[in-house]
Coordinates of C-alpha atoms in Angstrom, one line a residue:
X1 CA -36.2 -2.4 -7.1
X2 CA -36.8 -4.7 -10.2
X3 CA -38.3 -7.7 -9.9
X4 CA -35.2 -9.3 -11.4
X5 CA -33.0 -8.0 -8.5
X6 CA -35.4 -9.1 -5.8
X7 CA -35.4 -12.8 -7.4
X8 CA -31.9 -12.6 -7.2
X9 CA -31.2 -11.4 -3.8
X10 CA -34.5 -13.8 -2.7
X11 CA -32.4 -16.6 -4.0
X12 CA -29.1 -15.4 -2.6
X13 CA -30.4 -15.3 1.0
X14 CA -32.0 -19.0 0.3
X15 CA -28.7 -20.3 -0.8
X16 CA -27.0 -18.8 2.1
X17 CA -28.8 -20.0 4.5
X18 CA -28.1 -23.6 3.9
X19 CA -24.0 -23.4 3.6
X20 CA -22.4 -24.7 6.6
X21 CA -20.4 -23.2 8.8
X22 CA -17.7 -24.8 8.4
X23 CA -17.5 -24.0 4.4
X24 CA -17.6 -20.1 5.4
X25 CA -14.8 -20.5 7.5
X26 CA -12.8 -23.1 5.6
X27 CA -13.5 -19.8 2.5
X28 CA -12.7 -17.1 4.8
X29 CA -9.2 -19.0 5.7
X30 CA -8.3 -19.4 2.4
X31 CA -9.5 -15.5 1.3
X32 CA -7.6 -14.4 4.4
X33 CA -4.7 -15.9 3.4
X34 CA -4.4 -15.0 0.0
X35 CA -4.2 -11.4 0.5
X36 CA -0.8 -10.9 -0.7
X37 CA -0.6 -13.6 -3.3
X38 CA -0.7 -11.0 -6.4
X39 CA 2.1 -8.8 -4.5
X40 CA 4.1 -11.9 -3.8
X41 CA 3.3 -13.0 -7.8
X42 CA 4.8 -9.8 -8.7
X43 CA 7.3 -9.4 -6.3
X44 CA 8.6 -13.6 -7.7
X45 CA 8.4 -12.6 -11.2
X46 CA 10.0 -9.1 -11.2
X47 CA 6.8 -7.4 -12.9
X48 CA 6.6 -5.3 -9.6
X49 CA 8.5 -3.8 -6.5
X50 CA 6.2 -2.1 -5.1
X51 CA 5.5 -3.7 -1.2
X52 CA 2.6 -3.1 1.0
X53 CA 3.0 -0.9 4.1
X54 CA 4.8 -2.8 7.3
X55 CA 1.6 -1.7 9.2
X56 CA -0.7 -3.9 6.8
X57 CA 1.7 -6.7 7.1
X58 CA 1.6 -6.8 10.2
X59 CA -1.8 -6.4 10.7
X60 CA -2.5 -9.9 8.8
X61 CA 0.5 -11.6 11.0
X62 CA -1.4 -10.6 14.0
X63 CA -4.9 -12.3 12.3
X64 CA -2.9 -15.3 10.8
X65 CA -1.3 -15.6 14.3
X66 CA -4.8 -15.1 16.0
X67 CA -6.8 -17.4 13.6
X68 CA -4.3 -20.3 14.5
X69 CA -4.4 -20.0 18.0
X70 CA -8.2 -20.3 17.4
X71 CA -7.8 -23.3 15.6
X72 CA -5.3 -24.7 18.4
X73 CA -8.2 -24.4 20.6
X74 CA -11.0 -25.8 18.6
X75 CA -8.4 -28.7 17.5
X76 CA -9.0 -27.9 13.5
X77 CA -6.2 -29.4 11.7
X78 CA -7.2 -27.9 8.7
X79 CA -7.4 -24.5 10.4
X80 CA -4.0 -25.4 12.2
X81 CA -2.3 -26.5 8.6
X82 CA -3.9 -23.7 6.6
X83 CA -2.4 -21.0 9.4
X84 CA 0.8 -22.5 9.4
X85 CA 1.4 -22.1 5.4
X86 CA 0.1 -18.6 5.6
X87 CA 2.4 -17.6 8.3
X88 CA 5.0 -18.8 6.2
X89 CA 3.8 -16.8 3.4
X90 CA 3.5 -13.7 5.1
X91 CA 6.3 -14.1 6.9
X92 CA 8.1 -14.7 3.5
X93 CA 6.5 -11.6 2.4
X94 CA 7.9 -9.3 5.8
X95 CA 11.6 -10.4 5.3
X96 CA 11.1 -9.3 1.5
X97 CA 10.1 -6.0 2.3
X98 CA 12.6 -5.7 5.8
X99 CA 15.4 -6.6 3.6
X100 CA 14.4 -5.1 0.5

C-alpha cells in the first residue's frame, strides 16, 4: 500500500474512534430510512414506474417496525419520531405498489 492510503485510512480509524454513539445511530436511522426516497421521487414525479420487489418492502417494514420498538424501549424520541415518519413512508410506498 502507498503511504498516501495508509495516512488516510490511519486518520479514518482516528476520526472514528471519537464519534459518539449516538451520531452513528442517529446516521444509520436516517440512511435506513431513506432507502426508497429516489423510487418514491420517481414514482411522485412520473420519471419512473418501476417498484421495488414486495419482499424488499417488506423486509424494511419489518426493520422500521423493529428499530421503533427498540427505540420504545430505550425511550429515544428521536428514534420513536424518526420510525414513525419512515413507517409512513414505506408504508406509502407498499399501497403504491399493492395498488398499482
Amino acid at each position: 500500500m502507498s503511504k498516501d492510503f495508509e495516512r488516510f485510512v490511519t486518520s479514518w480509524l482516528e476520526t472514528f474512534q471519537h464519534l459518539p454513539a449516538n451520531t452513528l445511530n442517529w446516521c444509520s436511522i436516517i440512511v435506513g430510512q431513506c432507502i426508497f426516497l429516489p423510487t418514491l421521487i420517481a414514482l411522485f414525479t412520473g420519471m419512473s414506474d418501476h417498484t421495488p420487489t414486495v419482499d424488499i418492502v417488506l423486509l424494511v417494514l419489518g426493520l422500521c417496525l423493529l428499530s421503533f420498538f427498540r427505540a420504545v424501549v430505550a425511550r429515544d424520541m428521536v428514534g420513536i419520531v424518526l420510525h414513525s415518519l419512515g413507517w409512513f413512508v414505506q408504508v406509502t410506498l407498499f399501497s403504491l405498489i399493492l395498488f398499482k
